[in-house]
Amino acid sequence: MKYSFIIPTLNEEKLLPILLEQFVESDILHKFNCELIISDGGSVDSTVEIAKKYTSKIVVHNSNNRQTIAEGRNNGAKLALGDILIFIDGDIFFENLFKFMRKVDNVFKNKNYLAMTCFINIHPNESTFSDKVFLNFYNWYFRILNNSGVGMGRGECQIIPKKIFDEIGGYNQKLVAGEDFDLFKRIRKKGKILFDKNIVIYESPRRYRKYGHSTIFFSWMLNAISVIFKNKSISQEWEEVR
């Protein structure tokens, strides 16, 4: 079985190398037959040059219009040779990449689930009490929704067999936000999604620091409701925070 890590980027020169070094240090690409794919949204910093040090599979958005992250993920998926697509963001950090891949490998070899995700937290060195309360609530809330039949997951980590991804048409490229929820909502109608609480990915706290947890919460909720009932996002453009 082959795995494709697909990472959409936009001006991620600061955090992307930290993520990519984890693949080098752990030798995961060889141990689990993985490939790295970078789908860049048109970075004006050194993101693409950094990515070239780690992989030759890079697609760059060259149009004048800004692409949605859904489009970036879909473009990356077009290059994928893997049986399993692992979508992650360029600002994340694995708690334990080997443990993560061992779990993913076991789950999809058993073929009991159509998709998989995990807990998303902020690294203990950067996490505040508010971060812990907010993300703990959201992690368990999403897990309960998945178990009750409503697909829910965040784009920081969404793992899907390529066959299933292609069958449902990938991410909805028209959605500026909520594309991750929309994808899992459609997959959940076909079968079960595993929300694994035993593996963790850390995300950057930068968006929470700029806007605060309350603003982020209401933005997520409004976009999710709009996707459910109108099949479109409330957000007109997802602001870049670096």
XYZ file of C-alpha atoms in Angstrom:
242
model
C 0.000 0.000 0.000
C 1.288 3.465 -0.907
C 0.548 6.738 0.901
C 0.500 10.274 -0.483
C 0.961 13.211 1.886
C -0.636 16.259 0.253
C 0.288 19.643 1.720
C -1.309 22.876 0.432
C 0.908 25.899 1.087
C 0.859 29.675 0.795
C 3.829 31.649 2.116
C 4.804 29.004 4.682
C 8.587 29.496 4.649
C 8.769 29.674 8.461
C 6.830 26.555 9.437
C 6.972 24.259 6.401
C 10.623 23.187 6.907
C 9.852 22.217 10.518
C 7.144 19.861 9.262
C 9.172 18.451 6.377
C 12.196 17.761 8.581
C 10.042 15.307 10.534
C 9.814 13.132 7.429
C 13.586 13.189 6.997
C 14.389 12.469 10.640
C 11.915 9.591 10.931
C 12.604 8.083 7.479
C 8.843 7.565 7.227
C 8.769 7.936 3.448
C 10.749 4.706 3.068
C 9.387 2.804 6.049
C 5.770 3.165 4.932
C 6.105 3.714 1.164
C 5.042 7.362 1.189
C 5.396 10.303 -1.154
C 5.319 14.040 -0.396
C 3.290 16.392 -2.590
C 3.325 20.172 -2.176
C 0.472 22.131 -3.756
C 1.428 25.786 -3.560
C -1.106 28.571 -3.904
C 1.304 31.077 -5.432
C 3.726 31.892 -2.615
C 5.845 35.032 -2.944
C 8.331 33.950 -0.280
C 10.762 30.996 -0.379
C 8.150 28.278 0.268
C 8.557 26.584 -3.113
C 12.363 26.698 -2.946
C 12.239 25.076 0.485
C 9.812 22.411 -0.740
C 12.167 21.476 -3.594
C 14.741 20.334 -1.033
C 12.345 17.630 0.157
C 10.303 16.551 -2.869
C 10.110 16.853 -6.641
C 6.323 16.590 -6.618
C 5.265 20.228 -6.521
C 2.378 21.953 -8.256
C 2.172 25.761 -8.225
C -0.923 27.879 -8.807
C 0.030 30.522 -11.376
C -3.310 32.204 -12.085
C -3.962 35.788 -10.997
C -7.006 34.760 -8.979
C -6.378 33.347 -5.519
C -7.240 29.661 -5.345
C -9.251 28.147 -2.525
C -7.505 25.650 -0.271
C -9.947 23.064 -1.641
C -8.556 23.673 -5.119
C -5.023 23.380 -3.769
C -5.768 20.030 -2.177
C -7.468 18.744 -5.320
C -4.520 19.806 -7.467
C -2.177 17.940 -5.161
C -4.380 14.847 -5.306
C -4.103 14.816 -9.105
C -0.372 14.097 -8.752
C -0.854 11.394 -6.138
C 0.156 7.808 -6.844
C -0.812 6.592 -3.385
C -3.720 4.333 -2.478
C -4.341 6.508 0.582
C -4.351 10.316 0.515
C -3.210 12.083 3.690
C -4.149 15.768 3.594
C -2.306 17.910 6.140
C -1.611 21.638 6.440
C 1.810 23.228 6.104
C 1.800 24.646 9.634
C 1.210 21.398 11.541
C 3.619 19.237 13.556
C 3.198 15.554 14.382
C 3.342 14.510 18.018
C 4.815 11.207 16.802
C 4.955 10.641 13.048
C 5.885 6.957 13.292
C 2.967 6.254 15.657
C 0.687 8.228 13.337
C 1.672 6.212 10.268
C 1.545 2.874 12.057
C -2.033 3.615 13.109
C -3.049 4.824 9.639
C -1.465 1.751 8.065
C -3.373 -0.607 10.370
C -6.700 1.176 9.890
C -6.707 1.085 6.109
C -5.298 -2.409 5.779
C -8.331 -3.615 7.756
C -10.684 -1.606 5.492
C -13.269 -0.905 8.194
C -13.380 2.848 7.562
C -13.778 5.117 4.538
C -11.810 7.977 6.096
C -9.880 8.929 9.183
C -8.832 11.959 11.209
C -7.353 12.639 14.638
C -7.186 15.102 17.511
C -5.819 18.561 16.671
C -4.111 20.432 19.506
C -1.514 23.142 20.019
C 1.963 22.108 21.149
C 2.266 22.150 24.963
C 5.087 24.712 24.719
C 2.710 27.220 23.097
C -0.670 26.165 24.433
C -2.660 28.353 26.834
C -5.490 27.315 29.130
C -7.988 28.804 26.645
C -6.416 26.795 23.817
C -6.820 23.583 25.779
C -10.472 24.264 26.653
C -11.424 25.333 23.126
C -9.661 22.543 21.252
C -10.633 19.842 23.724
C -14.272 20.829 23.251
C -13.972 20.824 19.470
C -12.089 17.539 19.274
C -14.709 15.701 21.314
C -17.583 17.509 19.597
C -16.298 16.452 16.166
C -15.725 12.899 17.374
C -19.294 12.660 18.678
C -20.685 14.033 15.406
C -18.764 11.434 13.407
C -19.934 8.623 15.652
C -23.537 9.816 15.393
C -23.532 9.832 11.595
C -22.589 13.430 10.768
C -19.208 13.587 9.062
C -16.953 16.208 10.606
C -13.241 16.881 10.413
C -10.692 19.635 10.018
C -8.415 20.068 7.023
C -5.337 19.904 9.238
C -5.663 16.126 8.921
C -8.021 14.233 6.628
C -7.096 10.745 5.435
C -9.043 9.138 2.594
C -8.505 6.257 0.151
C -7.936 7.736 -3.313
C -10.701 5.564 -4.723
C -13.256 7.090 -2.330
C -11.877 10.601 -2.872
C -12.272 10.268 -6.639
C -15.739 8.716 -6.354
C -17.147 11.686 -4.437
C -15.393 14.262 -6.616
C -12.822 15.491 -4.096
C -13.129 18.789 -2.267
C -15.733 21.331 -3.370
C -13.490 23.993 -4.919
C -16.173 26.679 -4.695
C -16.070 26.644 -0.892
C -13.711 29.215 0.614
C -14.241 27.685 4.072
C -15.984 24.577 5.343
C -14.609 22.441 2.509
C -13.178 19.997 5.045
C -16.529 19.535 6.787
C -18.305 19.222 3.431
C -15.941 16.457 2.305
C -16.456 14.357 5.430
C -20.201 14.998 5.355
C -20.370 13.396 1.909
C -18.068 10.514 2.861
C -20.052 9.763 6.025
C -23.133 9.070 3.892
C -21.201 6.179 2.317
C -19.640 4.669 5.432
C -17.819 5.142 8.721
C -15.117 7.691 9.561
C -12.605 7.020 12.329
C -11.855 9.931 14.668
C -8.839 8.594 16.532
C -8.199 10.217 19.920
C -4.913 8.376 20.435
C -2.911 10.186 17.763
C -2.350 13.930 17.846
C -1.331 16.639 15.420
C -0.250 20.073 16.630
C -1.305 23.183 14.729
C 0.057 26.715 14.834
C -1.789 28.983 17.297
C -1.310 32.045 15.089
C -4.962 32.375 14.009
C -6.220 32.055 17.580
C -3.726 34.680 18.718
C -4.852 37.147 16.069
C -8.626 36.699 16.285
C -9.330 34.975 19.591
C -11.228 31.751 20.213
C -14.719 33.294 20.201
C -14.305 34.832 16.749
C -12.881 31.595 15.351
C -15.715 29.587 16.914
C -18.458 31.713 15.362
C -16.694 31.789 11.996
C -16.496 27.980 11.936
C -20.106 27.583 13.024
C -21.512 30.077 10.514
C -19.560 28.534 7.655
C -20.625 25.013 8.661
C -24.309 25.999 8.846
C -24.083 27.766 5.496
C -22.450 24.717 3.895
C -25.197 22.454 5.271
C -28.165 24.533 4.146
C -26.855 26.595 1.217
C -23.850 24.595 -0.011
C -21.694 27.722 0.117
C -19.381 29.506 2.556
C -20.144 32.646 4.514
C -16.498 33.702 4.203
C -15.651 35.409 0.922
C -11.926 34.816 1.336
C -9.900 32.957 3.968
C -7.458 35.516 5.344
C -3.812 34.557 5.309
C -2.290 34.726 8.807
C 1.489 34.331 9.064
